[in-house]
Amino acid sequence: MYCFSSQFNGKSAANFNATILALTRTFVTIMSKYALKLDRLALLYTEIDALDRFDHPHVIKCLAFYNQDQSKAPVMVLELAAGGDLFRLIDDSKLIPIRKVERLFYQILSAMSHIHHRRIVHRDLKPENILLDANHDNIKVTDFGLAEIQTSKGELMGDVVGTYDYMCPEMWKQDCYTSKADMFSVGCILYELELSTRAFDGTTTGNLIEG
């Protein structure tokens, strides 16, 4: 049983901070009927499938998933990362201390090594999809709805998905790409961590695509 403490709505779900009676703090997502009409359920299943393959301190854990009653919205229970996301930390900080940048970046690299070892390609890695604990000392990679679950190492992909500001050139040129696309995103995130500004923005990315 869950005791809900706060609610904030996303584009396709109602999100809650909650506490299980065993006193484990969690994050609960309840998909909206509107989202289901937009066929977002497939993305949710992809995320659940990906999360089931991970066991790493810097990758978000799925604690439970409820979808037995087809008349009700699916519910996903994740571990709680109470410190917001990396985007907010960067936006609120004029300059993040270099030691903190090194620590957070090492954790991102460790998480991505684990994710790729499990043959998952995230494909939408960005500061908004990297959560933080309450002290902003530890990260959790999250949001695997656009992930690709591969059957073999080095498998080529061709779908253009994700966020342009963090998208590798091969992707926005609609060429084939591999899991290394995630590492391009990681490089963009490092740039942003160190300089508190994006490596590419909507304008410059548009110019790159046109060129």
Short mmCIF file of N, CA and C in Angstrom, two decimals, residues 44-191:
data_model
loop_
_atom_site.label_atom_id
_atom_site.label_comp_id
_atom_site.label_asym_id
_atom_site.label_seq_id
_atom_site.Cartn_x
_atom_site.Cartn_y
_atom_site.Cartn_z
N LEU A 44 6.02 2.90 -22.62
CA LEU A 44 6.08 2.46 -21.23
C LEU A 44 6.57 1.03 -21.14
N TYR A 45 6.08 0.16 -22.01
CA TYR A 45 6.52 -1.23 -22.00
C TYR A 45 8.00 -1.35 -22.36
N THR A 46 8.46 -0.52 -23.29
CA THR A 46 9.89 -0.50 -23.62
C THR A 46 10.71 -0.12 -22.40
N GLU A 47 10.24 0.88 -21.67
CA GLU A 47 10.96 1.33 -20.48
C GLU A 47 11.00 0.23 -19.42
N ILE A 48 9.88 -0.42 -19.18
CA ILE A 48 9.83 -1.50 -18.20
C ILE A 48 10.77 -2.63 -18.59
N ASP A 49 10.76 -3.00 -19.87
CA ASP A 49 11.64 -4.06 -20.36
C ASP A 49 13.09 -3.71 -20.14
N ALA A 50 13.46 -2.46 -20.43
CA ALA A 50 14.84 -2.02 -20.25
C ALA A 50 15.22 -2.01 -18.77
N LEU A 51 14.37 -1.44 -17.93
CA LEU A 51 14.70 -1.33 -16.50
C LEU A 51 14.86 -2.68 -15.84
N ASP A 52 14.13 -3.67 -16.32
CA ASP A 52 14.23 -5.02 -15.75
C ASP A 52 15.62 -5.63 -15.96
N ARG A 53 16.38 -5.10 -16.91
CA ARG A 53 17.69 -5.66 -17.24
C ARG A 53 18.83 -5.03 -16.43
N PHE A 54 18.54 -3.97 -15.69
CA PHE A 54 19.59 -3.22 -15.02
C PHE A 54 19.68 -3.55 -13.54
N ASP A 55 20.89 -3.42 -13.02
CA ASP A 55 21.14 -3.51 -11.58
C ASP A 55 22.39 -2.67 -11.30
N HIS A 56 22.19 -1.37 -11.16
CA HIS A 56 23.32 -0.45 -11.05
C HIS A 56 22.90 0.72 -10.16
N PRO A 57 23.80 1.19 -9.29
CA PRO A 57 23.42 2.27 -8.36
C PRO A 57 23.09 3.60 -9.03
N HIS A 58 23.50 3.76 -10.30
CA HIS A 58 23.25 5.04 -10.97
C HIS A 58 22.28 4.91 -12.15
N VAL A 59 21.50 3.84 -12.13
CA VAL A 59 20.38 3.67 -13.07
C VAL A 59 19.12 3.50 -12.24
N ILE A 60 18.08 4.25 -12.56
CA ILE A 60 16.84 4.21 -11.77
C ILE A 60 16.28 2.79 -11.74
N LYS A 61 15.73 2.41 -10.61
CA LYS A 61 15.16 1.07 -10.44
C LYS A 61 13.63 1.13 -10.50
N CYS A 62 13.05 0.17 -11.20
CA CYS A 62 11.60 0.00 -11.21
C CYS A 62 11.25 -0.97 -10.09
N LEU A 63 10.50 -0.50 -9.10
CA LEU A 63 10.16 -1.32 -7.94
C LEU A 63 8.90 -2.15 -8.16
N ALA A 64 8.01 -1.66 -9.02
CA ALA A 64 6.77 -2.39 -9.28
C ALA A 64 6.09 -1.82 -10.52
N PHE A 65 5.29 -2.67 -11.17
CA PHE A 65 4.51 -2.24 -12.33
C PHE A 65 3.17 -2.95 -12.27
N TYR A 66 2.09 -2.16 -12.32
CA TYR A 66 0.74 -2.71 -12.21
C TYR A 66 -0.04 -2.41 -13.49
N ASN A 67 -0.50 -3.46 -14.15
CA ASN A 67 -1.30 -3.29 -15.36
C ASN A 67 -2.21 -4.50 -15.57
N GLN A 68 -2.75 -5.04 -14.49
CA GLN A 68 -3.56 -6.25 -14.58
C GLN A 68 -4.98 -5.96 -15.05
N ASP A 69 -5.52 -4.83 -14.64
CA ASP A 69 -6.88 -4.46 -15.01
C ASP A 69 -6.83 -3.54 -16.22
N GLN A 70 -7.28 -4.04 -17.39
CA GLN A 70 -7.19 -3.26 -18.62
C GLN A 70 -8.08 -2.02 -18.60
N SER A 71 -9.02 -1.97 -17.67
CA SER A 71 -9.91 -0.81 -17.60
C SER A 71 -9.27 0.35 -16.82
N LYS A 72 -8.14 0.09 -16.19
CA LYS A 72 -7.47 1.12 -15.40
C LYS A 72 -6.12 1.48 -16.01
N ALA A 73 -5.66 2.68 -15.69
CA ALA A 73 -4.38 3.15 -16.22
C ALA A 73 -3.23 2.37 -15.58
N PRO A 74 -2.18 2.05 -16.34
CA PRO A 74 -1.02 1.37 -15.78
C PRO A 74 -0.30 2.25 -14.76
N VAL A 75 0.32 1.61 -13.80
CA VAL A 75 1.04 2.32 -12.73
C VAL A 75 2.46 1.78 -12.66
N MET A 76 3.43 2.69 -12.68
CA MET A 76 4.84 2.32 -12.55
C MET A 76 5.40 2.95 -11.29
N VAL A 77 6.07 2.15 -10.46
CA VAL A 77 6.65 2.62 -9.21
C VAL A 77 8.17 2.57 -9.34
N LEU A 78 8.80 3.74 -9.23
CA LEU A 78 10.25 3.85 -9.33
C LEU A 78 10.83 4.27 -7.99
N GLU A 79 12.12 3.99 -7.79
CA GLU A 79 12.78 4.52 -6.61
C GLU A 79 12.80 6.05 -6.71
N LEU A 80 12.81 6.71 -5.58
CA LEU A 80 12.73 8.16 -5.55
C LEU A 80 14.12 8.79 -5.66
N ALA A 81 14.25 9.75 -6.55
CA ALA A 81 15.44 10.61 -6.62
C ALA A 81 14.95 12.02 -6.29
N ALA A 82 15.18 12.45 -5.07
CA ALA A 82 14.48 13.62 -4.52
C ALA A 82 15.13 14.95 -4.87
N GLY A 83 16.25 14.93 -5.59
CA GLY A 83 16.98 16.18 -5.84
C GLY A 83 16.71 16.83 -7.18
N GLY A 84 15.63 16.43 -7.85
CA GLY A 84 15.36 17.00 -9.16
C GLY A 84 16.25 16.39 -10.23
N ASP A 85 16.47 17.12 -11.32
CA ASP A 85 17.29 16.59 -12.40
C ASP A 85 18.52 17.45 -12.64
N LEU A 86 19.41 16.94 -13.48
CA LEU A 86 20.67 17.62 -13.76
C LEU A 86 20.45 18.96 -14.46
N PHE A 87 19.41 19.04 -15.27
CA PHE A 87 19.10 20.31 -15.94
C PHE A 87 18.86 21.40 -14.91
N ARG A 88 18.09 21.10 -13.89
CA ARG A 88 17.78 22.09 -12.86
C ARG A 88 19.03 22.48 -12.09
N LEU A 89 19.90 21.51 -11.79
CA LEU A 89 21.15 21.81 -11.08
C LEU A 89 22.01 22.76 -11.91
N ILE A 90 22.15 22.48 -13.20
CA ILE A 90 22.96 23.33 -14.08
C ILE A 90 22.33 24.72 -14.19
N ASP A 91 21.02 24.76 -14.33
CA ASP A 91 20.30 26.03 -14.50
C ASP A 91 20.40 26.90 -13.25
N ASP A 92 20.43 26.26 -12.08
CA ASP A 92 20.48 27.00 -10.82
C ASP A 92 21.89 27.38 -10.41
N SER A 93 22.89 26.81 -11.06
CA SER A 93 24.29 27.03 -10.67
C SER A 93 25.00 27.89 -11.72
N LYS A 94 25.66 28.95 -11.27
CA LYS A 94 26.47 29.74 -12.19
C LYS A 94 27.67 28.92 -12.66
N LEU A 95 28.25 28.17 -11.75
CA LEU A 95 29.39 27.32 -12.09
C LEU A 95 29.46 26.18 -11.09
N ILE A 96 29.41 24.96 -11.56
CA ILE A 96 29.49 23.79 -10.69
C ILE A 96 30.96 23.51 -10.40
N PRO A 97 31.34 23.31 -9.13
CA PRO A 97 32.74 23.01 -8.80
C PRO A 97 33.27 21.83 -9.60
N ILE A 98 34.52 21.92 -10.04
CA ILE A 98 35.08 20.91 -10.93
C ILE A 98 35.08 19.53 -10.29
N ARG A 99 35.32 19.46 -8.98
CA ARG A 99 35.32 18.15 -8.31
C ARG A 99 33.94 17.51 -8.37
N LYS A 100 32.91 18.33 -8.27
CA LYS A 100 31.54 17.80 -8.36
C LYS A 100 31.25 17.36 -9.79
N VAL A 101 31.70 18.15 -10.76
CA VAL A 101 31.54 17.77 -12.17
C VAL A 101 32.19 16.42 -12.41
N GLU A 102 33.42 16.24 -11.91
CA GLU A 102 34.14 14.97 -12.11
C GLU A 102 33.38 13.80 -11.50
N ARG A 103 32.85 14.01 -10.29
CA ARG A 103 32.13 12.92 -9.61
C ARG A 103 30.85 12.55 -10.36
N LEU A 104 30.07 13.54 -10.73
CA LEU A 104 28.82 13.26 -11.43
C LEU A 104 29.08 12.65 -12.81
N PHE A 105 30.11 13.16 -13.49
CA PHE A 105 30.40 12.64 -14.83
C PHE A 105 30.89 11.20 -14.76
N TYR A 106 31.69 10.88 -13.75
CA TYR A 106 32.13 9.50 -13.57
C TYR A 106 30.93 8.58 -13.37
N GLN A 107 29.95 9.03 -12.61
CA GLN A 107 28.76 8.22 -12.37
C GLN A 107 27.96 8.02 -13.66
N ILE A 108 27.88 9.06 -14.48
CA ILE A 108 27.19 8.94 -15.77
C ILE A 108 27.89 7.91 -16.65
N LEU A 109 29.23 7.98 -16.71
CA LEU A 109 29.99 7.02 -17.51
C LEU A 109 29.80 5.60 -17.00
N SER A 110 29.80 5.43 -15.68
CA SER A 110 29.61 4.11 -15.09
C SER A 110 28.23 3.56 -15.43
N ALA A 111 27.22 4.41 -15.33
CA ALA A 111 25.85 3.99 -15.67
C ALA A 111 25.74 3.60 -17.13
N MET A 112 26.32 4.40 -18.02
CA MET A 112 26.22 4.11 -19.46
C MET A 112 26.98 2.85 -19.83
N SER A 113 28.09 2.58 -19.17
CA SER A 113 28.82 1.34 -19.41
C SER A 113 27.94 0.14 -19.08
N HIS A 114 27.24 0.23 -17.96
CA HIS A 114 26.34 -0.85 -17.54
C HIS A 114 25.18 -0.99 -18.53
N ILE A 115 24.59 0.12 -18.91
CA ILE A 115 23.45 0.11 -19.84
C ILE A 115 23.85 -0.52 -21.17
N HIS A 116 24.98 -0.13 -21.71
CA HIS A 116 25.42 -0.67 -23.00
C HIS A 116 25.85 -2.13 -22.88
N HIS A 117 26.39 -2.50 -21.74
CA HIS A 117 26.75 -3.90 -21.53
C HIS A 117 25.51 -4.78 -21.57
N ARG A 118 24.37 -4.22 -21.18
CA ARG A 118 23.09 -4.95 -21.24
C ARG A 118 22.42 -4.83 -22.61
N ARG A 119 23.16 -4.26 -23.57
CA ARG A 119 22.68 -4.09 -24.95
C ARG A 119 21.44 -3.22 -25.05
N ILE A 120 21.44 -2.16 -24.27
CA ILE A 120 20.40 -1.15 -24.34
C ILE A 120 21.04 0.16 -24.80
N VAL A 121 20.41 0.82 -25.76
CA VAL A 121 20.84 2.15 -26.20
C VAL A 121 19.76 3.14 -25.77
N HIS A 122 20.14 4.13 -24.97
CA HIS A 122 19.16 5.04 -24.37
C HIS A 122 18.46 5.90 -25.43
N ARG A 123 19.24 6.59 -26.24
CA ARG A 123 18.79 7.40 -27.38
C ARG A 123 18.08 8.71 -27.02
N ASP A 124 17.99 9.03 -25.75
CA ASP A 124 17.46 10.35 -25.38
C ASP A 124 18.15 10.84 -24.11
N LEU A 125 19.47 10.67 -24.08
CA LEU A 125 20.22 11.06 -22.89
C LEU A 125 20.43 12.57 -22.89
N LYS A 126 20.01 13.20 -21.81
CA LYS A 126 20.11 14.66 -21.66
C LYS A 126 19.98 14.97 -20.17
N PRO A 127 20.33 16.19 -19.75
CA PRO A 127 20.28 16.52 -18.32
C PRO A 127 18.91 16.29 -17.68
N GLU A 128 17.84 16.49 -18.43
CA GLU A 128 16.49 16.28 -17.88
C GLU A 128 16.23 14.82 -17.56
N ASN A 129 16.97 13.91 -18.16
CA ASN A 129 16.78 12.47 -17.92
C ASN A 129 17.85 11.88 -17.01
N ILE A 130 18.53 12.75 -16.28
CA ILE A 130 19.49 12.32 -15.27
C ILE A 130 19.04 12.93 -13.94
N LEU A 131 18.55 12.10 -13.05
CA LEU A 131 18.02 12.56 -11.77
C LEU A 131 19.11 12.58 -10.70
N LEU A 132 18.83 13.31 -9.62
CA LEU A 132 19.79 13.47 -8.53
C LEU A 132 19.15 13.11 -7.20
N ASP A 133 20.00 12.68 -6.25
CA ASP A 133 19.49 12.46 -4.90
C ASP A 133 19.34 13.81 -4.20
N ALA A 134 18.83 13.78 -2.98
CA ALA A 134 18.51 15.02 -2.27
C ALA A 134 19.73 15.91 -2.06
N ASN A 135 20.91 15.31 -1.93
CA ASN A 135 22.13 16.07 -1.68
C ASN A 135 22.87 16.46 -2.96
N HIS A 136 22.31 16.07 -4.11
CA HIS A 136 22.94 16.35 -5.41
C HIS A 136 24.32 15.71 -5.53
N ASP A 137 24.51 14.58 -4.87
CA ASP A 137 25.80 13.89 -4.90
C ASP A 137 25.80 12.67 -5.80
N ASN A 138 24.63 12.14 -6.12
CA ASN A 138 24.54 10.90 -6.89
C ASN A 138 23.47 11.02 -7.96
N ILE A 139 23.76 10.45 -9.13
CA ILE A 139 22.82 10.54 -10.25
C ILE A 139 22.10 9.22 -10.47
N LYS A 140 20.99 9.32 -11.18
CA LYS A 140 20.23 8.15 -11.63
C LYS A 140 19.78 8.40 -13.07
N VAL A 141 20.27 7.61 -14.01
CA VAL A 141 19.80 7.73 -15.39
C VAL A 141 18.38 7.16 -15.47
N THR A 142 17.49 7.88 -16.14
CA THR A 142 16.09 7.47 -16.19
C THR A 142 15.51 7.72 -17.58
N ASP A 143 14.23 7.42 -17.75
CA ASP A 143 13.45 7.66 -18.97
C ASP A 143 13.98 6.86 -20.16
N PHE A 144 13.64 5.59 -20.19
CA PHE A 144 14.09 4.68 -21.25
C PHE A 144 12.99 4.39 -22.28
N GLY A 145 12.00 5.27 -22.39
CA GLY A 145 10.90 5.03 -23.31
C GLY A 145 11.31 4.97 -24.77
N LEU A 146 12.39 5.68 -25.14
CA LEU A 146 12.86 5.68 -26.52
C LEU A 146 14.05 4.74 -26.73
N ALA A 147 14.34 3.93 -25.73
CA ALA A 147 15.51 3.06 -25.80
C ALA A 147 15.36 1.99 -26.88
N GLU A 148 16.50 1.53 -27.37
CA GLU A 148 16.54 0.41 -28.31
C GLU A 148 17.13 -0.78 -27.59
N ILE A 149 16.41 -1.89 -27.57
CA ILE A 149 16.89 -3.12 -26.95
C ILE A 149 17.48 -3.98 -28.06
N GLN A 150 18.80 -4.15 -28.06
CA GLN A 150 19.49 -4.79 -29.17
C GLN A 150 19.65 -6.29 -28.95
N THR A 151 19.76 -7.01 -30.04
CA THR A 151 19.97 -8.46 -29.98
C THR A 151 21.44 -8.83 -30.14
N SER A 152 22.25 -7.90 -30.66
CA SER A 152 23.67 -8.17 -30.84
C SER A 152 24.47 -6.89 -30.65
N LYS A 153 25.72 -7.03 -30.22
CA LYS A 153 26.58 -5.88 -29.99
C LYS A 153 26.91 -5.19 -31.31
N GLY A 154 26.88 -3.86 -31.32
CA GLY A 154 27.21 -3.12 -32.52
C GLY A 154 26.10 -3.04 -33.54
N GLU A 155 24.91 -3.46 -33.15
CA GLU A 155 23.77 -3.45 -34.07
C GLU A 155 23.46 -2.02 -34.54
N LEU A 156 23.21 -1.87 -35.84
CA LEU A 156 22.93 -0.56 -36.41
C LEU A 156 21.46 -0.18 -36.23
N MET A 157 21.22 1.12 -36.04
CA MET A 157 19.87 1.66 -35.91
C MET A 157 19.71 2.79 -36.91
N GLY A 158 18.47 3.13 -37.23
CA GLY A 158 18.22 4.19 -38.19
C GLY A 158 17.13 5.16 -37.78
N ASP A 159 16.42 4.88 -36.67
CA ASP A 159 15.34 5.75 -36.22
C ASP A 159 15.89 7.09 -35.74
N VAL A 160 15.22 8.17 -36.10
CA VAL A 160 15.58 9.49 -35.60
C VAL A 160 14.70 9.79 -34.39
N VAL A 161 15.25 9.65 -33.20
CA VAL A 161 14.50 9.87 -31.96
C VAL A 161 15.38 10.65 -31.00
N GLY A 162 14.76 11.23 -29.98
CA GLY A 162 15.52 11.92 -28.96
C GLY A 162 15.36 13.43 -29.04
N THR A 163 16.38 14.15 -28.57
CA THR A 163 16.36 15.60 -28.48
C THR A 163 17.50 16.16 -29.32
N TYR A 164 17.19 17.03 -30.27
CA TYR A 164 18.18 17.49 -31.25
C TYR A 164 19.45 18.06 -30.61
N ASP A 165 19.32 18.79 -29.51
CA ASP A 165 20.48 19.42 -28.89
C ASP A 165 21.51 18.41 -28.40
N TYR A 166 21.10 17.15 -28.24
CA TYR A 166 22.01 16.11 -27.73
C TYR A 166 22.14 14.95 -28.72
N MET A 167 21.69 15.15 -29.93
CA MET A 167 21.62 14.08 -30.93
C MET A 167 22.89 14.06 -31.77
N CYS A 168 23.43 12.86 -31.99
CA CYS A 168 24.66 12.73 -32.76
C CYS A 168 24.40 13.08 -34.23
N PRO A 169 25.42 13.55 -34.97
CA PRO A 169 25.23 13.93 -36.38
C PRO A 169 24.66 12.81 -37.24
N GLU A 170 25.09 11.57 -36.99
CA GLU A 170 24.58 10.46 -37.80
C GLU A 170 23.07 10.35 -37.68
N MET A 171 22.56 10.64 -36.50
CA MET A 171 21.12 10.49 -36.29
C MET A 171 20.34 11.58 -37.01
N TRP A 172 20.73 12.86 -36.79
CA TRP A 172 19.92 13.89 -37.45
C TRP A 172 20.18 14.00 -38.94
N LYS A 173 21.24 13.32 -39.44
CA LYS A 173 21.42 13.21 -40.89
C LYS A 173 20.70 11.99 -41.46
N GLN A 174 20.04 11.24 -40.55
CA GLN A 174 19.29 10.03 -40.91
C GLN A 174 20.19 8.95 -41.49
N ASP A 175 21.45 8.91 -40.99
CA ASP A 175 22.35 7.81 -41.31
C ASP A 175 22.22 6.74 -40.23
N CYS A 176 22.83 5.58 -40.46
CA CYS A 176 22.85 4.53 -39.45
C CYS A 176 23.78 4.92 -38.30
N TYR A 177 23.47 4.46 -37.11
CA TYR A 177 24.29 4.77 -35.94
C TYR A 177 24.28 3.57 -34.99
N THR A 178 25.19 3.58 -34.03
CA THR A 178 25.31 2.50 -33.04
C THR A 178 25.09 3.08 -31.64
N SER A 179 25.42 2.28 -30.64
CA SER A 179 25.29 2.73 -29.25
C SER A 179 26.19 3.92 -28.95
N LYS A 180 27.17 4.18 -29.82
CA LYS A 180 28.06 5.33 -29.61
C LYS A 180 27.30 6.64 -29.69
N ALA A 181 26.09 6.61 -30.25
CA ALA A 181 25.25 7.81 -30.26
C ALA A 181 25.03 8.34 -28.85
N ASP A 182 24.88 7.43 -27.89
CA ASP A 182 24.71 7.84 -26.50
C ASP A 182 25.94 8.59 -25.99
N MET A 183 27.13 8.18 -26.45
CA MET A 183 28.35 8.80 -25.95
C MET A 183 28.52 10.22 -26.50
N PHE A 184 27.97 10.48 -27.67
CA PHE A 184 27.93 11.86 -28.16
C PHE A 184 27.10 12.71 -27.19
N SER A 185 25.96 12.17 -26.78
CA SER A 185 25.10 12.87 -25.82
C SER A 185 25.84 13.10 -24.50
N VAL A 186 26.60 12.09 -24.07
CA VAL A 186 27.37 12.22 -22.83
C VAL A 186 28.37 13.37 -22.95
N GLY A 187 29.01 13.50 -24.11
CA GLY A 187 29.95 14.60 -24.32
C GLY A 187 29.26 15.95 -24.24
N CYS A 188 28.06 16.05 -24.79
CA CYS A 188 27.28 17.29 -24.70
C CYS A 188 26.95 17.62 -23.26
N ILE A 189 26.64 16.60 -22.49
CA ILE A 189 26.30 16.80 -21.07
C ILE A 189 27.53 17.27 -20.30
N LEU A 190 28.71 16.70 -20.58
CA LEU A 190 29.94 17.14 -19.92
C LEU A 190 30.20 18.62 -20.22
N TYR A 191 30.06 19.01 -21.46
CA TYR A 191 30.23 20.41 -21.85
C TYR A 191 29.32 21.31 -21.02
#
